[in-house]
Amino acid sequence: MSWMIWRVWKFTILPALYPDEPKAFPYLIPFIGHASAFFNDADGLLTRGREYFGETREPFSLTLAGEKLVILTSAQDAASAYKNTGSLSYDHFVKDLFQTYGVSHTTITRMYQPPQDFSNEKASSSNTLLQTENPSGKNLCHLQSDFYKQQLHPSERLDTLGVKFLGNINEHLRYDRISANYEVTSSKAQEGTNFKTISLYRWCREVLVHSATQTFFGKQLFALDPNFLQTFYTYDSTSWKLLYKYPRPFAQDVNTAKRSLVSTLTAYLTLPSTSRQDASWLMQTLEREQRAIGIDTANIAAMMMLAHWVINANAYKLCFWLLAYTFHTPSLLSKLLTETAPAIRSSNDVDMAYLTTHCPHLTATYHEVLRLTSSAASVRTAEAPTVIGRKLLRKGTKLMSPFRQLHFDERIFGPDAQRFVPERFLRDEGLVRSKGFRPFGGGTTHCPGRFVAKQEVFMFVVVVLHRFEVRLAGGTQTFPSLERKKPSLGVMDPVDGDDVLVEVREGSGI
Ligand code: HEM
């Protein structure tokens, strides 16, 4: 009886009393709400919610273990949320993230303190960028977003980093460096043909994560912990548990991996900086600025772990899906081979400018694969009453724009939105600028790594296609399925055990 009263109150009377507020998607168990459905298939739950309200795409709310979350499924509403930097903030999310990762309360406070609070503190803080190149007086947390842009947006700094990064990919992507980490031992390749059978997923992961880690952090991490990358892979595939505060007893894998990564990074930061000169400008700057406001090594390591993850979590998965679609679509493979051939100058020289300006099929496929496989979301918190999509969000409301809800909108992408159509972004060149295409988010949190991500993916794909002879092992394979059950925070993984096995040998090209 009391359950009936609760249901009627919650889902009939309250919406009638507050028609301006987003309606709650009904659920059965008070407090728990949609939590178990969310952890079982987040996108499926969001789609059911959207359909429940008659496809109006008005904002609606979910309840996840007592917490209300407003969902935006219309491209227009997502765009309004990105634009609203006045009352919608990202800080709550970052502070919560820092806390989850064990960053101390004092450190979080310092990261958000205005620069003048440190101006008299220590001589070492006076010639930092926080004090000298910060005309609008940002706190260090906000200024760090600028450091990312200064390193990763098109500029001389990006050129320097790009040359190193592409050089590392080129070096790791060689037949004689194919490692036991991704070579499949039960090789079905014929004797005497020099074909090695390898896991495409693990190949992309090993080469790209190794190359990026070396480019951004230098070589010392590998010397300190030869298993650093393996631990990162465990962490990466279970990181959703930390983010969504999964019960601790079921999250031992991610916590153990996180502790190990932070401990290696702590040892790394304890080395004299002279032995870490091969790290990128970005990492050196973040460390120097954080030290200057009195943050200790353990806390810098915890934040650096997050940076390493952000840098590495998505590109290798995207590469995997792009190549998976390519090897499963012979007509696309042949177009990409022809179109990209002129970019190959020599074994050490791939013309990146040519790839990004003269290869429309590669670019269109890149966008289509991003559309289909990204499951990230932008999150904000209303710091004051805010109207989005004619709905009023009270102060403190958390909101989320899940990209898959936009990327499969048939009004934007057409009736074949569910399918992989490599020419989709060629058919309509305006799509890439559509408000409904947000693989890198938008507004103040628009991914600063999008330029370098494109370069690394293009480089990897093109070197694989031209340096090796590659074929699907066994001739045909079932296409891998996207992992929909675990909540994903970026480009999605394939279902456990799904992969593309390829037979690879040295080609006649580069
Ligand atoms: C295919 C690869 C990548 C994808 C799909 C991707 C996607 C995203 C997305 C969706 C966001 C959140 C946007 C939002 O909240 O609105 C983001 C943020 C971010 N990304 Fe990427 N990213 C990729 C690669 C990279 C790389 C290679 C780097 C660095 C080298 C990077 C650095 C960052 C940073 C620092 C942020 C946080 C921005 C902020 O909060 O101010 N990303 N990325």
XYZ file of C-alpha atoms in Angstrom, residues 3-476:
474
model
C 4.624 1.545 -2.161
C 1.529 2.442 -4.217
C 1.270 5.798 -2.446
C 4.972 6.456 -3.097
C 4.575 5.599 -6.807
C 1.548 7.834 -7.279
C 3.180 10.661 -5.330
C 6.513 10.397 -7.109
C 5.441 9.819 -10.704
C 1.939 11.373 -10.903
C 1.449 14.075 -8.273
C 4.962 15.585 -8.187
C 5.202 16.007 -11.994
C 1.787 17.705 -11.936
C 2.923 20.058 -9.152
C 6.209 20.929 -10.898
C 5.472 20.767 -14.639
C 8.512 22.933 -15.442
C 10.996 20.426 -14.050
C 12.305 17.367 -15.935
C 9.994 14.403 -15.423
C 11.317 11.362 -13.568
C 11.533 8.126 -15.550
C 9.515 5.751 -13.291
C 11.255 2.988 -11.377
C 10.168 0.261 -9.011
C 12.481 0.263 -6.015
C 12.797 3.479 -4.002
C 16.387 4.782 -3.576
C 17.969 2.081 -5.823
C 16.053 3.504 -8.781
C 17.681 2.696 -12.121
C 21.065 1.712 -10.708
C 21.017 -1.942 -11.682
C 19.598 -1.238 -15.176
C 22.261 1.447 -15.625
C 25.078 -0.941 -14.748
C 23.636 -3.583 -17.019
C 23.127 -1.529 -20.171
C 23.301 2.232 -19.658
C 22.528 3.150 -23.263
C 19.566 0.735 -23.390
C 18.156 2.334 -20.224
C 18.552 5.838 -21.671
C 16.827 4.788 -24.880
C 13.931 3.284 -22.912
C 13.646 6.533 -20.952
C 13.617 8.589 -24.134
C 10.960 6.364 -25.712
C 8.869 6.362 -22.526
C 8.404 10.107 -22.887
C 7.217 9.704 -26.463
C 10.478 10.596 -28.226
C 10.003 14.278 -27.368
C 13.700 14.340 -26.382
C 12.835 16.625 -23.483
C 15.223 16.377 -20.527
C 14.159 13.649 -18.069
C 15.667 12.327 -14.869
C 17.027 8.991 -13.683
C 17.683 7.973 -10.097
C 20.919 6.103 -9.445
C 21.213 4.873 -5.859
C 19.485 7.917 -4.422
C 21.144 10.415 -6.760
C 19.122 12.272 -9.375
C 20.686 12.707 -12.803
C 19.044 14.750 -15.564
C 19.588 13.323 -19.036
C 19.797 15.438 -22.180
C 19.119 13.511 -25.380
C 18.560 16.357 -27.827
C 21.467 17.865 -29.729
C 20.033 21.335 -29.122
C 19.888 20.857 -25.353
C 23.409 19.427 -25.271
C 24.616 22.498 -27.201
C 22.831 24.848 -24.765
C 24.481 23.065 -21.841
C 27.946 23.448 -23.445
C 27.328 27.148 -24.024
C 26.138 27.853 -20.532
C 29.383 28.465 -18.681
C 27.669 30.878 -16.287
C 25.572 28.520 -14.195
C 26.666 25.055 -15.359
C 29.953 23.912 -13.918
C 32.343 21.011 -14.370
C 34.194 21.597 -11.101
C 32.000 19.314 -8.989
C 32.768 16.422 -11.270
C 36.534 17.036 -11.164
C 36.577 17.454 -7.376
C 34.616 14.245 -6.974
C 36.966 12.489 -9.395
C 40.022 13.683 -7.466
C 38.489 12.428 -4.228
C 37.707 9.044 -5.726
C 41.331 8.799 -6.827
C 42.635 9.492 -3.343
C 43.723 13.097 -3.901
C 43.715 14.738 -0.459
C 41.217 17.344 0.621
C 44.039 19.888 1.143
C 45.330 19.320 -2.383
C 41.870 19.778 -3.894
C 41.446 23.010 -1.940
C 44.850 24.251 -3.150
C 44.086 23.378 -6.763
C 41.003 25.627 -6.591
C 42.526 28.522 -4.616
C 43.091 31.841 -6.431
C 46.743 32.478 -7.401
C 47.152 35.460 -5.071
C 46.800 33.060 -2.113
C 50.225 31.699 -3.049
C 51.972 34.868 -4.133
C 53.824 35.336 -0.833
C 54.169 31.702 0.017
C 57.551 30.709 -1.337
C 60.117 32.110 -3.679
C 59.610 29.017 -5.851
C 55.996 29.903 -6.570
C 56.728 33.426 -7.811
C 58.068 32.567 -11.260
C 55.472 29.953 -12.112
C 53.014 30.273 -14.959
C 50.280 30.524 -12.317
C 51.782 33.838 -11.216
C 53.364 35.176 -14.405
C 51.163 34.059 -17.335
C 47.716 34.055 -15.878
C 46.112 37.425 -16.660
C 42.604 36.345 -15.704
C 43.744 34.975 -12.348
C 42.627 31.370 -12.856
C 43.159 28.790 -10.153
C 45.633 26.019 -11.014
C 42.919 23.500 -11.857
C 41.440 25.790 -14.518
C 44.856 26.922 -15.711
C 45.822 23.295 -16.297
C 43.177 23.100 -19.038
C 45.100 25.922 -20.736
C 48.376 23.966 -20.385
C 46.726 21.022 -22.156
C 45.642 23.322 -24.960
C 49.087 24.924 -25.199
C 50.618 21.482 -25.639
C 47.938 19.842 -27.779
C 46.263 22.476 -29.939
C 47.935 23.147 -33.308
C 51.154 24.972 -32.494
C 54.919 24.506 -32.485
C 54.603 22.585 -29.210
C 52.204 20.134 -30.823
C 54.510 19.793 -33.841
C 57.441 18.867 -31.584
C 55.335 16.401 -29.627
C 53.772 15.011 -32.813
C 57.160 14.268 -34.400
C 58.219 12.337 -31.279
C 54.904 10.539 -30.981
C 54.701 9.478 -34.621
C 58.363 8.443 -34.475
C 57.597 6.198 -31.500
C 54.606 4.610 -33.249
C 56.734 4.011 -36.318
C 59.439 2.407 -34.206
C 57.089 0.086 -32.285
C 55.083 -0.918 -35.328
C 57.642 -3.287 -36.887
C 57.430 -6.932 -37.774
C 60.490 -7.830 -35.703
C 58.973 -6.063 -32.673
C 55.730 -8.031 -32.690
C 55.627 -9.170 -29.100
C 54.259 -12.092 -27.136
C 51.825 -9.612 -25.605
C 49.706 -9.737 -28.727
C 50.983 -12.605 -30.820
C 48.489 -15.440 -30.565
C 50.436 -18.587 -29.837
C 47.934 -20.975 -31.363
C 48.874 -19.535 -34.748
C 46.947 -20.944 -37.644
C 49.317 -19.322 -40.110
C 50.842 -21.695 -42.585
C 54.329 -22.950 -41.926
C 57.004 -21.265 -43.942
C 54.971 -18.197 -44.945
C 56.252 -15.879 -42.183
C 52.717 -14.931 -41.223
C 52.236 -14.279 -37.525
C 48.747 -14.471 -36.080
C 48.050 -11.613 -33.739
C 45.248 -10.031 -31.749
C 44.355 -6.765 -33.465
C 42.978 -5.325 -30.219
C 46.151 -6.021 -28.241
C 48.377 -4.893 -31.107
C 46.680 -1.483 -31.260
C 46.759 -1.212 -27.464
C 50.394 -2.171 -26.983
C 51.803 0.026 -29.725
C 49.715 3.112 -29.022
C 49.809 3.073 -25.219
C 53.543 2.360 -25.205
C 54.195 5.134 -27.725
C 52.021 7.697 -25.945
C 53.432 6.867 -22.508
C 56.969 7.261 -23.827
C 56.105 10.493 -25.630
C 54.423 12.191 -22.685
C 56.334 10.716 -19.722
C 59.684 9.609 -21.150
C 61.292 6.202 -20.663
C 61.748 6.093 -16.875
C 58.314 4.625 -16.102
C 59.232 1.461 -17.996
C 62.544 1.201 -16.174
C 60.834 1.582 -12.792
C 58.090 -0.928 -13.544
C 58.342 -3.193 -16.585
C 54.691 -4.187 -15.947
C 53.403 -0.615 -15.946
C 51.481 -1.043 -19.190
C 49.964 -4.401 -18.236
C 48.729 -2.859 -14.989
C 47.325 0.071 -16.919
C 45.342 -2.321 -19.147
C 43.741 -3.927 -16.090
C 42.998 -0.505 -14.688
C 41.583 0.788 -17.975
C 39.176 -2.105 -18.453
C 37.833 -1.815 -14.886
C 38.048 1.962 -14.330
C 34.260 2.384 -14.717
C 33.869 0.747 -11.293
C 35.746 3.595 -9.629
C 33.951 6.282 -11.517
C 30.516 4.921 -10.804
C 31.457 4.084 -7.204
C 30.839 0.389 -7.584
C 30.749 -1.417 -4.192
C 34.352 -1.841 -2.960
C 34.301 -5.625 -2.504
C 33.583 -5.949 -6.242
C 36.170 -3.374 -7.213
C 39.353 -4.919 -5.883
C 40.841 -5.349 -9.363
C 40.624 -1.648 -10.194
C 41.820 -0.537 -6.751
C 44.855 -2.825 -6.835
C 45.778 -1.623 -10.334
C 45.295 2.008 -9.351
C 47.522 1.647 -6.268
C 50.261 0.052 -8.344
C 50.152 2.794 -11.011
C 50.217 5.556 -8.397
C 53.121 3.900 -6.613
C 55.173 3.711 -9.837
C 54.336 7.332 -10.604
C 55.387 8.308 -7.074
C 58.754 6.607 -7.614
C 59.006 8.343 -10.993
C 58.371 11.751 -9.433
C 60.999 11.058 -6.792
C 63.699 10.699 -9.452
C 65.703 13.879 -10.063
C 64.007 15.966 -12.735
C 67.265 15.935 -14.724
C 66.693 12.240 -15.414
C 63.184 12.954 -16.714
C 64.016 15.580 -19.305
C 62.556 13.317 -22.000
C 59.045 13.959 -20.626
C 56.773 16.341 -22.548
C 56.519 20.039 -21.788
C 52.999 19.361 -20.473
C 53.995 16.819 -17.830
C 56.991 18.853 -16.692
C 54.827 21.960 -16.420
C 52.003 20.262 -14.495
C 54.488 18.860 -11.980
C 56.403 22.133 -11.555
C 53.249 24.198 -11.053
C 51.736 21.727 -8.596
C 54.939 21.528 -6.542
C 55.103 25.310 -6.423
C 51.765 25.552 -4.618
C 52.932 23.009 -2.045
C 51.406 19.785 -3.379
C 53.345 16.705 -2.304
C 54.630 13.897 -4.505
C 51.910 11.369 -3.594
C 49.138 13.754 -4.589
C 50.904 14.812 -7.785
C 51.222 11.110 -8.616
C 47.478 10.529 -8.089
C 46.625 13.411 -10.442
C 49.277 12.315 -12.939
C 47.700 8.888 -13.037
C 44.471 10.496 -14.180
C 46.375 12.413 -16.852
C 48.024 9.216 -18.102
C 44.617 7.585 -18.344
C 42.986 10.476 -20.211
C 45.870 10.469 -22.701
C 45.674 6.724 -23.285
C 42.125 5.497 -22.845
C 40.539 6.070 -26.226
C 42.815 6.176 -29.257
C 43.829 2.518 -29.236
C 40.205 1.377 -29.051
C 39.296 3.661 -31.906
C 42.169 2.263 -33.983
C 40.978 -1.238 -33.254
C 37.431 -0.516 -34.472
C 38.629 1.412 -37.513
C 40.864 -1.453 -38.608
C 38.230 -4.058 -37.663
C 35.726 -2.383 -39.999
C 38.398 -1.993 -42.675
C 39.496 -5.648 -42.663
C 35.863 -6.740 -42.647
C 34.980 -4.469 -45.594
C 37.243 -5.313 -48.582
C 35.934 -2.415 -50.718
C 36.882 0.038 -47.967
C 40.299 -1.578 -47.533
C 41.079 -1.134 -51.187
C 39.921 2.519 -51.190
C 42.066 3.318 -48.155
C 45.118 1.601 -49.642
C 44.879 3.565 -52.869
C 43.993 6.885 -51.307
C 46.755 6.882 -48.680
C 49.623 5.479 -50.815
C 50.963 8.918 -51.876
C 51.440 9.847 -48.194
C 54.141 7.207 -47.792
C 57.439 8.966 -48.493
C 59.814 6.432 -46.970
C 59.896 3.921 -44.140
C 60.375 6.709 -41.631
C 58.347 9.393 -43.265
C 54.586 9.454 -43.544
C 53.165 12.734 -44.791
C 50.641 13.560 -42.089
C 49.502 16.758 -43.820
C 48.623 14.695 -46.916
C 46.675 12.178 -44.822
C 44.618 14.847 -43.120
C 43.894 16.906 -46.235
C 43.834 14.497 -49.195
C 42.277 11.321 -47.833
C 38.501 11.843 -47.664
C 37.666 8.151 -47.195
C 40.073 7.807 -44.284
C 38.680 10.938 -42.648
C 35.044 9.931 -43.233
C 35.674 6.432 -41.865
C 37.394 7.916 -38.811
C 34.327 10.040 -38.083
C 31.893 7.205 -38.718
C 33.783 4.877 -36.377
C 33.881 7.597 -33.703
C 30.125 8.039 -34.108
C 29.432 4.330 -33.705
C 31.811 3.442 -30.902
C 32.019 6.432 -28.581
C 29.968 6.099 -25.453
C 31.269 9.076 -23.524
C 29.101 11.740 -21.962
C 29.537 15.316 -20.857
C 28.528 16.086 -17.291
C 27.754 19.375 -15.568
C 26.219 20.588 -12.295
C 23.805 23.518 -12.055
C 25.267 26.081 -9.657
C 22.118 28.192 -9.895
C 18.595 27.555 -11.249
C 19.043 27.006 -15.001
C 16.691 26.452 -17.920
C 17.633 23.851 -20.530
C 15.151 22.670 -23.147
C 12.335 24.609 -21.471
C 12.919 22.634 -18.283
C 14.043 24.182 -15.034
C 17.022 22.613 -13.296
C 17.272 23.442 -9.618
C 20.562 24.469 -8.080
C 22.679 21.372 -7.443
C 21.116 19.294 -10.251
C 23.586 17.034 -12.047
C 23.100 16.638 -15.769
C 24.593 14.446 -18.425
C 24.566 14.446 -22.258
C 25.299 10.872 -23.345
C 26.801 10.972 -26.842
C 25.237 7.728 -28.092
C 21.798 9.289 -27.728
C 22.910 12.005 -30.133
C 24.983 9.840 -32.470
C 22.093 7.519 -33.309
C 19.495 10.236 -33.782
C 17.877 9.358 -37.106
C 16.711 12.936 -37.626
C 20.386 13.892 -37.894
C 22.115 10.797 -39.275
C 19.274 9.312 -41.323
C 17.287 6.065 -41.201
C 20.486 3.996 -41.484
C 21.961 5.599 -38.334
C 22.381 2.179 -36.685
C 24.638 0.896 -39.485
C 28.294 1.412 -40.346
C 28.284 3.491 -43.521
C 31.879 4.554 -44.289
C 30.735 7.235 -46.761
C 28.191 8.803 -44.392
C 30.387 11.812 -43.634
C 31.261 12.155 -47.337
C 27.607 12.045 -48.385
C 26.940 15.014 -46.107
C 30.059 16.998 -45.318
C 28.183 19.241 -42.879
C 27.544 16.313 -40.510
C 30.932 16.638 -38.880
C 29.960 20.090 -37.628
C 26.459 19.031 -36.559
C 25.433 19.667 -32.958
C 24.566 15.977 -32.839
C 28.139 14.824 -33.504
C 30.104 15.180 -30.287
C 32.733 12.451 -30.051
C 35.086 14.870 -28.303
C 32.468 16.633 -26.176
C 32.257 20.404 -26.297
C 32.331 23.709 -24.466
C 34.949 24.226 -21.769
C 35.765 20.506 -21.623
C 36.095 19.972 -25.398
C 38.817 17.318 -25.675
C 42.141 19.124 -26.225
C 43.679 15.833 -27.432
C 41.506 15.568 -30.555
C 44.247 16.754 -32.934
C 46.889 14.400 -31.633
C 44.328 11.562 -31.448
C 43.608 11.936 -35.149
C 47.323 11.938 -35.962
C 48.104 8.826 -33.943
C 45.146 6.900 -35.345
C 45.905 7.913 -38.946
C 49.585 7.068 -38.508
C 48.875 3.661 -36.993
C 46.278 2.711 -39.596
C 48.333 3.821 -42.563
C 51.563 2.164 -41.422
C 49.690 -1.097 -40.728
C 48.098 -0.999 -44.169
C 51.296 -0.223 -46.066
C 54.066 -1.849 -44.045
C 52.422 -5.235 -43.594
C 50.487 -7.724 -45.557
C 47.449 -8.323 -43.360
C 44.545 -10.712 -43.754
C 41.790 -11.960 -41.480
C 42.985 -15.182 -39.857
C 41.021 -18.099 -41.245
C 39.549 -15.986 -44.060
C 36.294 -14.975 -42.385
